[in-house]
Amino acid sequence: MAGDILSQSEIDKLLSAISTGVVSADEVKVEEQKKIKIYDFKRPDKFSKDQIRTLFMLHENFARVLNTYLSTHLRVLVKVEVASVDQLTYEEFIRSLPNPSVISVLSLSSLKGNIIFEMDTNVVFSIIDRLFGGVGDESKMKARTLTDIEETVIKKMMSKMMEGLQEAWHNVQDFELNIESMESNPQFTQIVPSGDMVVIITLQLKVGNVEGLINICIPYIVIEPIVPKLTTTFWVSAASARQEHPEEVDMLKRKLRRAIVPVSVELGRLSLAINEFLTLGMGDTLRLNTKVDDELVCIVGERPKFYCRPGIIGKRSAVQITKVIESEDEEEEKRDG
């Protein structure tokens, strides 16, 4: 038989052979091809599935911290989530980056080598615009290199963002991150040889209406000493152990005791028309809605917390706490309990 297609005469001969028993039907079945997994020795997988899963979970924590920080600092709705965790060669990663980019080269205090923190330019310029008093309109932005002032502003923000990344890795390895340099051209950023394997953690970032990606490139050679710790079992057990550590609880209590909280007492309220307010002068008397023997409201921070009575201790004005003002949430908890 020539080729893969049988002629009609060949089909007839084959059917005849099967019917006479010369050839069995099992012998003419096409053997199923074995499934073969291609393995490239030039770019071997360095991280197991469990380690990739652990890295995903670690940076989910970082995404939550980053989301809170950016939302508070920029005063806009921010959404950060982990999009993927992949391993590839450093050359493939560099080729995937646009030019210009906003690339930060970071050093780790307890590990040798550098990692890369790269952000989309449209997100960076949206953040800068908001920090400078704008609305972060993407349509007015063009991809370009940062000015010296813009780079200084981003470095300051990046330092705070790195604190969140350090916190996310806290249960696996303690280290401090420092910004060594910032680059705009990916080809000028060479932290490891082109063929070395790296893990890329990609985060999807949305600031207002502007969307972009954050890429964290970690060479295998940098975290090789702590790779055995990158397991979900180790990570969860370490997290549980740290949560129950009595020294950290005591430290937190000490910090809470030193916290300064503003306290004020509301003597009363009244309503005035604008024209009445504008005509107020020295010696005018204002009648509040409280009486001399009424309890006053003591405000802690911005929240009414106690009822109190005014008085004097020595030569200073003072108040005596008479009752706690329970919030609606606290009342509901008591009823549920």
Rosetta silent file (secondary structure, phi, psi, omega in degrees, C-alpha in Angstrom):
SEQUENCE: MAGDILSQSEIDKLLSAISTGVVSADEVKVEEQKKIKIYDFKRPDKFSKDQIRTLFMLHENFARVLNTYLSTHLRVLVKVEVASVDQLTYEEFIRSLPNPSVISVLSLSSLKGNIIFEMDTNVVFSIIDRLFGGVGDESKMKARTLTDIEETVIKKMMSKMMEGLQEAWHNVQDFELNIESMESNPQFTQIVPSGDMVVIITLQLKVGNVEGLINICIPYIVIEPIVPKLTTTFWVSAASARQEHPEEVDMLKRKLRRAIVPVSVELGRLSLAINEFLTLGMGDTLRLNTKVDDELVCIVGERPKFYCRPGIIGKRSAVQITKVIESEDEEEEKRDG
SCORE:     score description
SCORE:     0.000 S_00000001
   1 L     0.000  125.061 -179.158    0.000    0.000    0.000 S_00000001
   2 L   -97.795  127.022  177.601    1.472    3.309   -1.064 S_00000001
   3 L    80.758 -169.184 -177.681    0.733    6.313    1.138 S_00000001
   4 L   -94.477  -13.237 -175.459   -1.988    6.619    3.800 S_00000001
   5 L  -102.831  128.347  179.250   -5.027    6.245    1.443 S_00000001
   6 L   -87.171  143.656  173.577   -6.135    2.757    0.328 S_00000001
   7 L   -79.464  167.994 -178.128   -7.429    2.078   -3.176 S_00000001
   8 H   -62.795  -38.384 -179.845  -10.771    0.297   -3.654 S_00000001
   9 H   -66.052  -37.181  178.287   -9.021   -2.968   -4.653 S_00000001
  10 H   -67.032  -38.418  177.452   -6.867   -2.828   -1.517 S_00000001
  11 H   -63.447  -42.960 -179.454   -9.960   -2.279    0.660 S_00000001
  12 H   -63.083  -43.189  178.455  -11.671   -5.290   -0.995 S_00000001
  13 H   -62.454  -39.173 -179.250   -8.630   -7.526   -0.401 S_00000001
  14 H   -66.441  -43.529  178.931   -8.454   -6.427    3.243 S_00000001
  15 H   -64.464  -38.445  179.321  -12.144   -7.168    3.867 S_00000001
  16 H   -65.782  -40.901  179.963  -11.769  -10.540    2.187 S_00000001
  17 H   -65.209  -37.081  179.104   -8.769  -11.418    4.369 S_00000001
  18 H   -68.764  -41.391 -177.473  -10.700  -10.499    7.521 S_00000001
  19 H   -67.995  -31.093  179.726  -13.768  -12.544    6.504 S_00000001
  20 H   -86.645   -9.431  178.237  -11.644  -15.647    5.753 S_00000001
  21 L    88.396    3.832  178.352   -9.703  -15.296    9.027 S_00000001
  22 L   -65.547  -37.941  178.736   -6.315  -14.748    7.376 S_00000001
  23 L  -126.001  134.052  177.935   -6.060  -11.358    9.152 S_00000001
  24 L   -86.872  157.221 -178.868   -7.779  -10.509   12.476 S_00000001
  25 H   -64.920  -32.182 -179.404   -9.589   -7.242   13.065 S_00000001
  26 H   -64.633  -31.247 -177.533   -7.273   -6.409   16.005 S_00000001
  27 H   -71.680  -23.055 -177.761   -4.253   -6.476   13.713 S_00000001
  28 H   -97.358    0.426  176.793   -5.652   -3.771   11.448 S_00000001
  29 L   -68.677  138.533  177.716   -6.550   -1.361   14.280 S_00000001
  30 L   -73.686  124.238 -178.847   -4.518    1.813   14.224 S_00000001
  31 L   -67.809  129.246 -179.376   -2.288    1.865   17.254 S_00000001
  32 L   -67.904  133.298 -179.234   -3.072    4.795   19.509 S_00000001
  33 L   -71.196  138.532  177.327   -0.197    7.230   19.770 S_00000001
  34 L   -72.977  141.528  177.821    1.346    7.541   23.208 S_00000001
  35 L   -76.238  123.768 -176.760    1.033   10.933   24.860 S_00000001
  36 L  -118.034  128.498  175.856    4.485   12.465   25.043 S_00000001
  37 L   -92.423  121.621 -178.849    5.350   15.514   27.142 S_00000001
  38 L   -73.948  130.428  179.463    7.948   17.669   25.421 S_00000001
  39 L  -125.061  120.740 -179.353   10.839   18.603   27.718 S_00000001
  40 L   -98.408  113.145 -177.905   13.306   21.257   26.690 S_00000001
  41 L   -70.047  -16.757  178.755   16.660   20.760   28.445 S_00000001
  42 L   -76.805  -24.712  178.925   17.646   24.330   27.518 S_00000001
  43 L  -138.193   71.923 -177.496   14.830   25.747   29.677 S_00000001
  44 L   -69.961  149.338  174.956   13.982   23.202   32.391 S_00000001
  45 L   -70.214  123.550 -178.258   11.107   23.782   34.812 S_00000001
  46 L   -96.361  -25.061 -175.353   12.640   24.942   38.081 S_00000001
  47 L  -112.272  136.634  177.685    9.462   25.324   40.141 S_00000001
  48 L   -79.692  170.150  179.017    6.984   22.588   40.998 S_00000001
  49 H   -61.906  -38.260  179.476    3.213   23.070   40.837 S_00000001
  50 H   -65.478  -38.688  178.498    3.064   23.354   44.624 S_00000001
  51 H   -68.562  -38.110  176.152    5.743   26.060   44.615 S_00000001
  52 H   -63.495  -40.814  178.773    3.913   27.981   41.877 S_00000001
  53 H   -64.081  -39.854  178.588    0.720   27.706   43.940 S_00000001
  54 H   -64.612  -43.182  177.506    2.530   29.026   47.022 S_00000001
  55 H   -61.388  -37.644  177.735    3.909   31.995   45.061 S_00000001
  56 H   -62.230  -46.090 -178.796    0.377   32.712   43.834 S_00000001
  57 H   -66.521  -39.964  177.897   -0.948   32.716   47.406 S_00000001
  58 H   -57.739  -45.956 -174.749    1.932   34.875   48.669 S_00000001
  59 H   -83.539  -11.443  167.450    1.261   37.543   46.093 S_00000001
  60 H   -66.608  -39.007  174.762   -2.487   37.419   46.648 S_00000001
  61 H   -62.758  -43.280  177.823   -1.634   38.802   50.101 S_00000001
  62 H   -61.308  -40.182  179.568    0.552   41.452   48.453 S_00000001
  63 H   -61.121  -39.892  179.347   -2.325   42.351   46.100 S_00000001
  64 H   -66.903  -42.919  178.964   -4.633   42.941   49.085 S_00000001
  65 H   -63.866  -43.977 -178.818   -2.057   45.134   50.867 S_00000001
  66 H   -64.695  -38.215  179.374   -1.361   47.067   47.647 S_00000001
  67 H   -61.089  -44.739 -179.758   -5.070   47.535   47.023 S_00000001
  68 H   -66.160  -44.310 -177.584   -5.566   49.099   50.473 S_00000001
  69 H   -63.607  -49.916 -176.773   -2.501   51.343   50.218 S_00000001
  70 H   -66.798  -39.371  179.403   -3.229   52.705   46.723 S_00000001
  71 H   -61.049  -42.762 -179.298   -6.955   53.221   47.414 S_00000001
  72 H   -71.195  -43.121 -174.334   -6.142   55.256   50.533 S_00000001
  73 H   -73.553  -38.310 -176.901   -3.214   57.185   49.056 S_00000001
  74 H   -93.243  -12.335 -179.415   -4.794   58.024   45.686 S_00000001
  75 L    54.466   49.720  178.543   -8.351   58.410   47.030 S_00000001
  76 L  -151.212  158.000  179.465   -9.814   56.486   44.126 S_00000001
  77 L   -68.373  121.618 -179.196  -11.221   53.011   43.604 S_00000001
  78 E  -122.904  138.225  177.136   -8.298   50.628   43.034 S_00000001
  79 E  -129.185  123.954  179.259   -8.476   46.919   42.201 S_00000001
  80 E  -127.810  129.773  175.976   -5.415   44.648   42.322 S_00000001
  81 E  -148.278  151.629  179.734   -5.453   40.900   41.733 S_00000001
  82 E   -74.744  123.377 -179.154   -2.941   38.211   40.741 S_00000001
  83 E   -89.498  -42.853 -177.911   -3.420   37.339   37.062 S_00000001
  84 E  -164.400  161.651  171.703   -0.816   34.579   36.638 S_00000001
  85 E  -132.839  115.124 -175.647    2.423   33.001   37.845 S_00000001
  86 E  -129.288  156.407  173.296    4.659   31.649   35.055 S_00000001
  87 E  -119.001  132.470 -179.397    8.224   30.443   34.643 S_00000001
  88 E  -155.605 -179.776  179.851   10.239   31.293   31.529 S_00000001
  89 E   -80.178  157.091 -179.571   13.697   32.428   30.499 S_00000001
  90 H   -62.824  -36.274  179.580   14.895   35.917   31.348 S_00000001
  91 H   -62.291  -41.952  178.946   15.309   36.702   27.634 S_00000001
  92 H   -63.104  -38.750  178.976   11.653   35.846   26.966 S_00000001
  93 H   -64.851  -47.498 -178.361   10.572   38.140   29.784 S_00000001
  94 H   -62.332  -39.632  179.212   12.684   41.079   28.574 S_00000001
  95 H   -65.557  -25.513 -178.103   11.397   40.672   25.012 S_00000001
  96 H   -79.621  -11.919 -176.800    7.813   40.837   26.259 S_00000001
  97 L   -87.274  139.048  176.552    8.294   44.312   27.811 S_00000001
  98 L   -75.973  163.647  175.762    7.497   47.461   25.804 S_00000001
  99 L  -124.843  115.969    9.944    9.939   50.306   25.346 S_00000001
 100 L   -85.019  157.282  173.132    9.653   52.627   27.224 S_00000001
 101 L  -130.690  170.286  173.898    8.724   50.844   30.446 S_00000001
 102 E  -111.403   98.228 -172.830    8.957   51.738   34.123 S_00000001
 103 E  -114.649  123.767  176.541   11.385   49.119   35.455 S_00000001
 104 E  -109.085  128.124  175.799   12.721   49.109   39.011 S_00000001
 105 E   -96.301  120.996 -174.731   15.718   46.936   39.886 S_00000001
 106 E  -113.205  144.837  173.734   15.474   45.838   43.521 S_00000001
 107 E  -107.937  150.183  179.515   18.020   44.296   45.870 S_00000001
 108 E  -112.684  130.319 -172.951   17.159   41.919   48.724 S_00000001
 109 L   -64.604  -38.983 -174.111   19.040   42.270   51.998 S_00000001
 110 L  -101.669    3.033  179.109   19.166   38.574   52.942 S_00000001
 111 L  -130.638  149.456 -179.948   19.440   37.085   49.431 S_00000001
 112 L   -85.759  141.151  176.702   22.028   37.536   46.687 S_00000001
 113 L   104.916 -173.825 -176.821   21.042   39.095   43.378 S_00000001
 114 E  -128.819  158.474  170.823   18.276   41.382   42.143 S_00000001
 115 E  -124.498  167.360 -177.635   14.633   41.184   41.168 S_00000001
 116 E  -118.979  136.770  174.825   12.604   43.377   38.802 S_00000001
 117 E  -121.920  110.007 -174.199    9.378   45.256   39.505 S_00000001
 118 E  -117.593  135.211  179.592    7.842   46.538   36.266 S_00000001
 119 E  -124.166  145.115  175.883    4.684   48.643   35.856 S_00000001
 120 L   -60.769  140.042 -177.837    2.721   49.666   32.758 S_00000001
 121 H   -64.575  -34.716 -178.227    3.436   53.274   31.801 S_00000001
 122 H   -65.369  -36.289  177.294   -0.266   54.159   31.490 S_00000001
 123 H   -70.132  -42.109 -179.511   -0.871   53.119   35.119 S_00000001
 124 H   -60.438  -46.231 -178.082    2.258   54.950   36.310 S_00000001
 125 H   -71.336  -28.271  174.000    1.259   58.200   34.595 S_00000001
 126 H   -66.205  -42.473  178.003   -2.295   57.870   35.923 S_00000001
 127 H   -63.475  -45.951 -179.720   -0.884   57.572   39.462 S_00000001
 128 H   -61.251  -43.060 -179.505    1.459   60.547   38.914 S_00000001
 129 H   -61.019  -40.990  179.082   -1.384   62.654   37.520 S_00000001
 130 H   -68.935  -39.010  178.799   -3.534   61.927   40.572 S_00000001
 131 H   -65.671  -28.752  179.671   -0.675   62.684   42.969 S_00000001
 132 L   -90.297    8.117  175.299   -0.188   66.030   41.205 S_00000001
 133 L   100.611    2.293 -179.817   -3.877   66.924   41.592 S_00000001
 134 L   -87.437 -169.755 -178.928   -5.275   65.594   38.303 S_00000001
 135 L  -107.648    0.155  178.181   -7.958   62.994   37.592 S_00000001
 136 L    70.868   40.413 -178.500   -5.674   60.420   35.928 S_00000001
 137 L   -73.782  118.985 -176.032   -7.242   60.665   32.464 S_00000001
 138 H   -68.474  -30.603 -176.035   -5.654   57.978   30.262 S_00000001
 139 H   -65.385  -20.614 -178.528   -6.548   59.738   26.976 S_00000001
 140 H   -94.198    3.643 -174.406   -4.127   62.592   27.775 S_00000001
 141 L  -104.086  142.501  175.685   -1.162   60.294   28.445 S_00000001
 142 L  -126.766  141.461  179.991    1.579   59.237   26.046 S_00000001
 143 L   -65.881  123.694  179.446    4.199   56.549   26.647 S_00000001
 144 L  -159.029  172.156  176.654    7.523   58.254   27.434 S_00000001
 145 L   -77.130  154.554  179.889   10.385   58.117   29.918 S_00000001
 146 L   -74.663  146.008  171.452    9.882   59.648   33.350 S_00000001
 147 L   -77.230  170.597 -179.898   11.269   63.072   34.194 S_00000001
 148 H   -60.724  -41.200 -179.627   13.547   63.437   37.226 S_00000001
 149 H   -66.904  -45.146  179.780   10.684   64.814   39.350 S_00000001
 150 H   -62.328  -39.602  179.346    8.301   62.035   38.255 S_00000001
 151 H   -64.747  -39.591  177.963   10.935   59.398   38.970 S_00000001
 152 H   -62.981  -42.184  179.726   11.470   60.786   42.486 S_00000001
 153 H   -64.391  -45.001 -179.459    7.721   60.689   43.172 S_00000001
 154 H   -66.505  -37.894  177.810    7.382   57.116   41.891 S_00000001
 155 H   -61.329  -39.715  179.302   10.413   55.960   43.895 S_00000001
 156 H   -64.091  -42.947  178.601    8.820   57.325   47.076 S_00000001
 157 H   -68.904  -38.717  179.916    5.583   55.464   46.339 S_00000001
 158 H   -61.188  -36.713  179.315    7.491   52.340   45.327 S_00000001
 159 H   -59.536  -40.530  177.687    9.227   52.281   48.733 S_00000001
 160 H   -69.301  -39.244  178.976    5.817   52.022   50.409 S_00000001
 161 H   -64.397  -36.149  179.557    4.693   49.356   47.939 S_00000001
 162 H   -67.043  -28.255  175.607    7.831   47.326   48.691 S_00000001
 163 H   -62.509  -37.171  176.669    6.896   47.300   52.381 S_00000001
 164 H   -66.777  -37.473  178.421    3.756   45.431   51.340 S_00000001
 165 H   -68.363  -39.290  175.958    5.804   42.937   49.328 S_00000001
 166 H   -61.755  -40.676  179.781    8.112   42.354   52.301 S_00000001
 167 H   -64.709  -38.228 -179.542    5.064   41.757   54.482 S_00000001
 168 H   -65.046  -34.045 -179.129    3.669   39.223   51.995 S_00000001
 169 L   -88.889   -0.276 -171.615    6.942   37.215   52.100 S_00000001
 170 L   -55.462  -37.924 -176.653    7.250   37.550   55.886 S_00000001
 171 L   -77.902  -12.376  179.175    6.150   33.971   56.619 S_00000001
 172 L  -105.155  -48.920 -177.684    8.693   32.490   54.191 S_00000001
 173 L  -155.570  130.645  174.732   11.718   34.790   54.372 S_00000001
 174 L   -85.077  130.044  174.298   12.428   38.137   56.020 S_00000001
 175 L  -157.518  162.092  174.759   14.244   40.633   53.799 S_00000001
 176 L  -110.901  136.801  179.595   14.384   44.330   53.020 S_00000001
 177 E  -103.099  133.013  177.038   13.893   45.589   49.472 S_00000001
 178 E  -128.136  140.525  178.760   15.826   48.590   48.183 S_00000001
 179 E   -80.437  112.103  179.247   15.519   50.304   44.817 S_00000001
 180 E   -78.922  -43.647 -178.581   18.923   50.051   43.133 S_00000001
 181 E  -163.511  164.981  174.552   17.968   51.797   39.890 S_00000001
 182 E  -126.478  134.312 -178.254   15.117   52.620   37.517 S_00000001
 183 E  -126.201  156.854  175.670   15.254   51.994   33.774 S_00000001
 184 L  -110.715  -26.159  179.570   12.991   52.739   30.818 S_00000001
 185 L  -100.803  116.396 -178.412   14.620   50.494   28.202 S_00000001
 186 H   -57.792  -31.400 -177.406   14.255   46.754   28.974 S_00000001
 187 H   -67.544  -18.908  178.819   17.396   45.931   26.972 S_00000001
 188 H   -89.139    1.790 -177.835   19.498   47.923   29.447 S_00000001
 189 L  -108.285  102.206 -177.715   18.282   45.767   32.344 S_00000001
 190 L  -127.377   95.642 -177.811   20.428   42.658   32.685 S_00000001
 191 L   -98.519  -21.701  176.892   20.239   41.098   36.147 S_00000001
 192 L  -144.941  163.429  175.289   20.917   37.456   35.099 S_00000001
 193 L   -57.550  151.706 -173.376   22.117   35.684   31.920 S_00000001
 194 L   -57.122  -35.448 -175.705   19.527   35.524   29.126 S_00000001
 195 L   -85.702   -3.994 -178.921   18.993   31.767   29.396 S_00000001
 196 L   -69.393  145.549  179.765   18.419   31.675   33.172 S_00000001
 197 E   -80.818  141.001  177.189   14.975   30.660   34.381 S_00000001
 198 E  -134.049  158.435  172.543   12.829   33.232   36.182 S_00000001
 199 E  -108.799  133.630 -177.171    9.362   33.224   37.704 S_00000001
 200 E  -113.499  117.254  174.955    7.023   36.041   36.632 S_00000001
 201 E  -100.280  117.367 -177.550    4.187   37.089   38.918 S_00000001
 202 E  -106.669  125.352  178.237    1.726   39.217   36.935 S_00000001
 203 E  -112.264  136.197  175.130   -0.797   41.411   38.755 S_00000001
 204 E   -89.352  123.964 -175.994   -3.775   43.097   37.098 S_00000001
 205 E  -121.643  130.628  176.405   -4.072   46.682   38.354 S_00000001
 206 E  -126.652  118.051  178.493   -7.001   49.054   37.821 S_00000001
 207 E  -113.242  105.105 -173.530   -6.755   52.654   39.051 S_00000001
 208 L    64.573 -117.872  178.747  -10.065   54.383   38.434 S_00000001
 209 L  -101.486    1.532 -176.580  -10.729   53.730   34.738 S_00000001
 210 E   -98.019  129.208 -179.348   -7.087   53.021   33.837 S_00000001
 211 E  -117.245  151.027  177.494   -5.942   49.398   33.647 S_00000001
 212 E  -170.787 -176.009 -176.635   -2.481   47.884   33.377 S_00000001
 213 E  -119.100  150.965  168.358   -0.145   45.158   34.574 S_00000001
 214 E  -117.868  128.192  177.851    2.541   44.835   37.214 S_00000001
 215 E  -114.407  126.144  174.909    5.243   42.213   36.559 S_00000001
 216 E  -110.089  114.381 -177.925    7.500   40.930   39.328 S_00000001
 217 E  -102.938  116.840 -179.749   10.470   39.015   37.888 S_00000001
 218 E  -118.948  108.968  177.550   12.299   36.772   40.373 S_00000001
 219 E   -63.017  144.387  179.343   15.285   34.788   39.025 S_00000001
 220 H   -60.607  -38.059 -176.737   15.491   31.213   40.241 S_00000001
 221 H   -63.133  -25.961 -178.741   19.119   31.713   41.267 S_00000001
 222 H   -74.157  -43.859 -176.312   18.036   34.491   43.694 S_00000001
 223 H  -102.073   11.782  179.142   15.500   32.447   45.665 S_00000001
 224 H   -54.593  -40.445 -179.727   17.189   29.058   45.201 S_00000001
 225 H   -62.510  -24.956 -176.537   18.278   28.971   48.913 S_00000001
 226 H  -111.821    9.283  179.686   14.654   29.287   50.088 S_00000001
 227 H   -56.660  -39.382  177.516   12.909   27.234   47.372 S_00000001
 228 H   -58.798  -23.269  179.083   12.306   24.319   49.830 S_00000001
 229 H   -79.662  -13.124 -176.330   10.225   26.744   51.919 S_00000001
 230 L   -82.477   63.169  174.630    7.919   27.487   48.978 S_00000001
 231 L  -129.699  148.406 -178.707    5.325   24.893   49.874 S_00000001
 232 H   -61.970  -34.486 -179.993    1.775   25.501   51.030 S_00000001
 233 H   -63.344  -48.696  179.812    2.392   23.319   54.097 S_00000001
 234 H   -63.951  -43.482 -176.196    5.399   25.361   55.250 S_00000001
 235 H   -63.327  -45.996 -179.165    3.710   28.673   54.422 S_00000001
 236 H   -66.798  -43.325 -179.525    0.493   27.897   56.322 S_00000001
 237 H   -65.825  -39.214  178.409    2.335   26.452   59.360 S_00000001
 238 H   -65.612  -40.306  179.337    4.711   29.440   59.468 S_00000001
 239 H   -63.866  -42.079  179.683    1.787   31.850   59.255 S_00000001
 240 H   -65.393  -41.525 -179.346   -0.016   30.061   62.120 S_00000001
 241 H   -63.868  -40.841 -179.444    3.117   30.040   64.278 S_00000001
 242 H   -68.954  -36.203 -179.000    3.692   33.757   63.768 S_00000001
 243 H   -65.314  -29.603 -177.793    0.067   34.596   64.549 S_00000001
 244 L   -95.753    5.432 -176.275    0.349   32.854   67.920 S_00000001
 245 L   -71.060  118.475 -175.650    3.735   34.325   68.839 S_00000001
 246 H   -64.927  -30.287 -179.222    3.312   36.066   72.245 S_00000001
 247 H   -63.866  -39.884  179.689    6.148   38.561   71.609 S_00000001
 248 H   -68.514  -36.209  177.762    4.346   40.017   68.582 S_00000001
 249 H   -64.234  -44.158  178.820    1.105   40.299   70.571 S_00000001
 250 H   -63.569  -41.000  179.056    2.926   42.178   73.369 S_00000001
 251 H   -62.612  -41.115  178.664    4.599   44.479   70.845 S_00000001
 252 H   -64.093  -40.075  177.881    1.226   45.263   69.272 S_00000001
 253 H   -62.922  -42.525  179.809   -0.240   46.049   72.703 S_00000001
 254 H   -62.815  -40.644  178.886    2.653   48.417   73.491 S_00000001
 255 H   -66.042  -37.283  178.400    2.154   50.255   70.204 S_00000001
 256 H   -66.046  -37.432  179.036   -1.576   50.589   70.885 S_00000001
 257 H   -65.504  -31.446 -179.253   -0.870   52.046   74.321 S_00000001
 258 H   -86.186   -4.838 -177.652    1.389   54.699   72.762 S_00000001
 259 L   -66.856  135.579  179.749   -1.158   55.597   70.083 S_00000001
 260 L   -96.829  121.405 -179.014   -2.359   59.227   70.302 S_00000001
 261 L  -121.808  126.256  179.352   -6.136   59.613   69.852 S_00000001
 262 L   -69.422  135.916  178.454   -7.849   63.043   69.866 S_00000001
 263 E  -124.834  131.402  178.664  -10.580   63.434   72.507 S_00000001
 264 E  -138.308  157.964  179.550  -13.089   66.292   72.547 S_00000001
 265 E  -120.188  130.752 -179.423  -16.274   67.165   74.463 S_00000001
 266 E   -92.428  114.332 -178.159  -19.320   68.653   72.767 S_00000001
 267 L   -74.724  -27.963 -179.845  -20.879   71.352   74.979 S_00000001
 268 L   161.020  179.990 -179.013  -23.982   71.640   72.820 S_00000001
 269 L  -135.012  160.155  172.170  -25.368   72.658   69.459 S_00000001
 270 L  -157.149  160.833  179.202  -27.431   75.438   67.903 S_00000001
 271 L  -111.905  134.352  178.704  -28.611   76.499   64.482 S_00000001
 272 L  -130.768  142.292  171.542  -27.886   79.935   63.030 S_00000001
 273 L   -75.318  158.169 -177.590  -28.847   81.564   59.761 S_00000001
 274 H   -59.771  -42.094 -177.931  -25.959   82.872   57.663 S_00000001
 275 H   -67.574  -31.902  175.795  -26.926   86.505   58.202 S_00000001
 276 H   -68.273  -40.837 -179.884  -27.067   85.932   62.004 S_00000001
 277 H   -63.731  -38.740 -177.832  -23.638   84.290   61.940 S_00000001
 278 H   -70.664  -21.117 -178.098  -22.136   87.193   59.980 S_00000001
 279 L   -97.335    4.838  179.419  -23.420   89.745   62.504 S_00000001
 280 L   -64.040  142.143  178.516  -21.956   88.007   65.598 S_00000001
 281 L  -144.425  177.600 -179.976  -19.720   90.216   67.694 S_00000001
 282 L   -57.689  130.277  176.675  -17.881   90.447   70.996 S_00000001
 283 L    93.727   -8.341  178.128  -20.253   89.937   73.955 S_00000001
 284 L   -68.595  144.730 -179.933  -23.057   88.179   72.054 S_00000001
 285 L  -107.147  132.720  178.507  -24.683   85.281   73.902 S_00000001
 286 L  -113.855  129.315 -179.628  -25.479   81.988   72.170 S_00000001
 287 L   -96.185  117.744  179.602  -28.025   79.593   73.670 S_00000001
 288 L   -84.172  172.063 -178.132  -27.083   75.933   73.202 S_00000001
 289 L   -88.506    9.745  179.229  -29.496   72.994   73.195 S_00000001
 290 L  -113.550  157.007  176.955  -28.113   71.632   76.494 S_00000001
 291 L  -105.301  170.656 -175.904  -28.844   72.508   80.122 S_00000001
 292 L   -61.208  -37.992 -176.476  -26.412   72.916   83.003 S_00000001
 293 L   -94.402    7.369  178.475  -27.221   69.508   84.488 S_00000001
 294 L   -76.148  149.076  173.167  -27.285   67.654   81.147 S_00000001
 295 L   -77.073  142.391  179.608  -24.690   65.033   80.334 S_00000001
 296 E   -99.030  162.969  179.980  -22.298   65.999   77.526 S_00000001
 297 E   -97.934  125.958  176.548  -21.012   63.819   74.675 S_00000001
 298 E   -98.180  124.147 -175.206  -17.322   62.841   74.719 S_00000001
 299 E  -107.012  124.191  177.980  -15.970   62.186   71.213 S_00000001
 300 E  -106.812  117.721 -172.300  -12.960   59.891   70.704 S_00000001
 301 L    69.627 -113.227  175.408  -11.435   60.417   67.270 S_00000001
 302 L  -121.622   15.715 -172.138  -14.555   61.131   65.236 S_00000001
 303 E  -119.691  125.382  173.591  -16.859   58.758   67.136 S_00000001
 304 E   -61.239  120.742 -172.075  -19.181   59.588   70.108 S_00000001
 305 E  -120.826  -33.120 -175.930  -17.956   57.147   72.767 S_00000001
 306 E  -137.619  157.335  163.479  -18.953   58.374   76.271 S_00000001
 307 E   -99.005  145.022 -177.319  -21.399   60.522   78.189 S_00000001
 308 E  -149.779  167.372  175.748  -19.730   62.810   80.741 S_00000001
 309 E  -120.123  136.739 -178.840  -20.261   65.708   83.172 S_00000001
 310 E   -76.037  153.255  177.847  -18.083   68.856   83.140 S_00000001
 311 E  -168.529 -165.859 -178.199  -16.067   69.932   86.184 S_00000001
 312 E  -135.483  136.369  170.857  -12.739   71.271   87.441 S_00000001
 313 E  -120.379  111.399 -174.900   -9.658   69.549   88.867 S_00000001
 314 L    66.886 -122.643  177.958   -7.372   72.125   90.446 S_00000001
 315 L  -105.073   10.649 -176.226   -7.167   74.954   87.944 S_00000001
 316 E  -110.366  146.095  173.906   -7.943   72.780   84.919 S_00000001
 317 E   -72.759  146.690 -177.586  -11.229   71.989   83.221 S_00000001
 318 E  -151.375  169.007  173.917  -12.142   68.320   83.301 S_00000001
 319 E  -133.730  151.463  176.885  -14.958   65.866   82.628 S_00000001
 320 E  -112.497  121.796 -179.080  -16.150   62.798   84.519 S_00000001
 321 E   -69.987  129.418 -179.345  -17.176   59.797   82.394 S_00000001
 322 E  -111.515  -29.433 -175.469  -20.656   58.610   83.381 S_00000001
 323 E  -160.974  150.164  177.097  -21.667   56.101   80.713 S_00000001
 324 E   -90.026  134.590  175.036  -20.433   54.368   77.551 S_00000001
 325 L   -88.521  113.977 -178.341  -22.251   55.106   74.308 S_00000001
 326 L   -88.420  131.314  178.075  -22.734   51.771   72.578 S_00000001
 327 L   -73.505  168.529  178.853  -22.751   51.784   68.772 S_00000001
 328 H   -61.577  -37.920  179.692  -25.400   49.957   66.763 S_00000001
 329 H   -64.118  -42.303 -179.101  -22.881   47.203   65.922 S_00000001
 330 H   -67.154  -38.053  178.433  -22.026   46.646   69.588 S_00000001
 331 H   -64.779  -39.695  179.111  -25.715   46.544   70.539 S_00000001
 332 H   -65.099  -40.014  179.253  -26.387   43.972   67.801 S_00000001
 333 H   -62.569  -39.486  179.140  -23.462   41.827   69.015 S_00000001
 334 H   -66.540  -40.493  179.162  -24.880   41.873   72.561 S_00000001
 335 H   -65.906  -41.532  179.310  -28.332   40.893   71.320 S_00000001
 336 H   -66.192  -36.693 -179.100  -26.878   38.090   69.159 S_00000001
 337 L   -70.803    0.000    0.000  -24.715   36.890   72.059 S_00000001
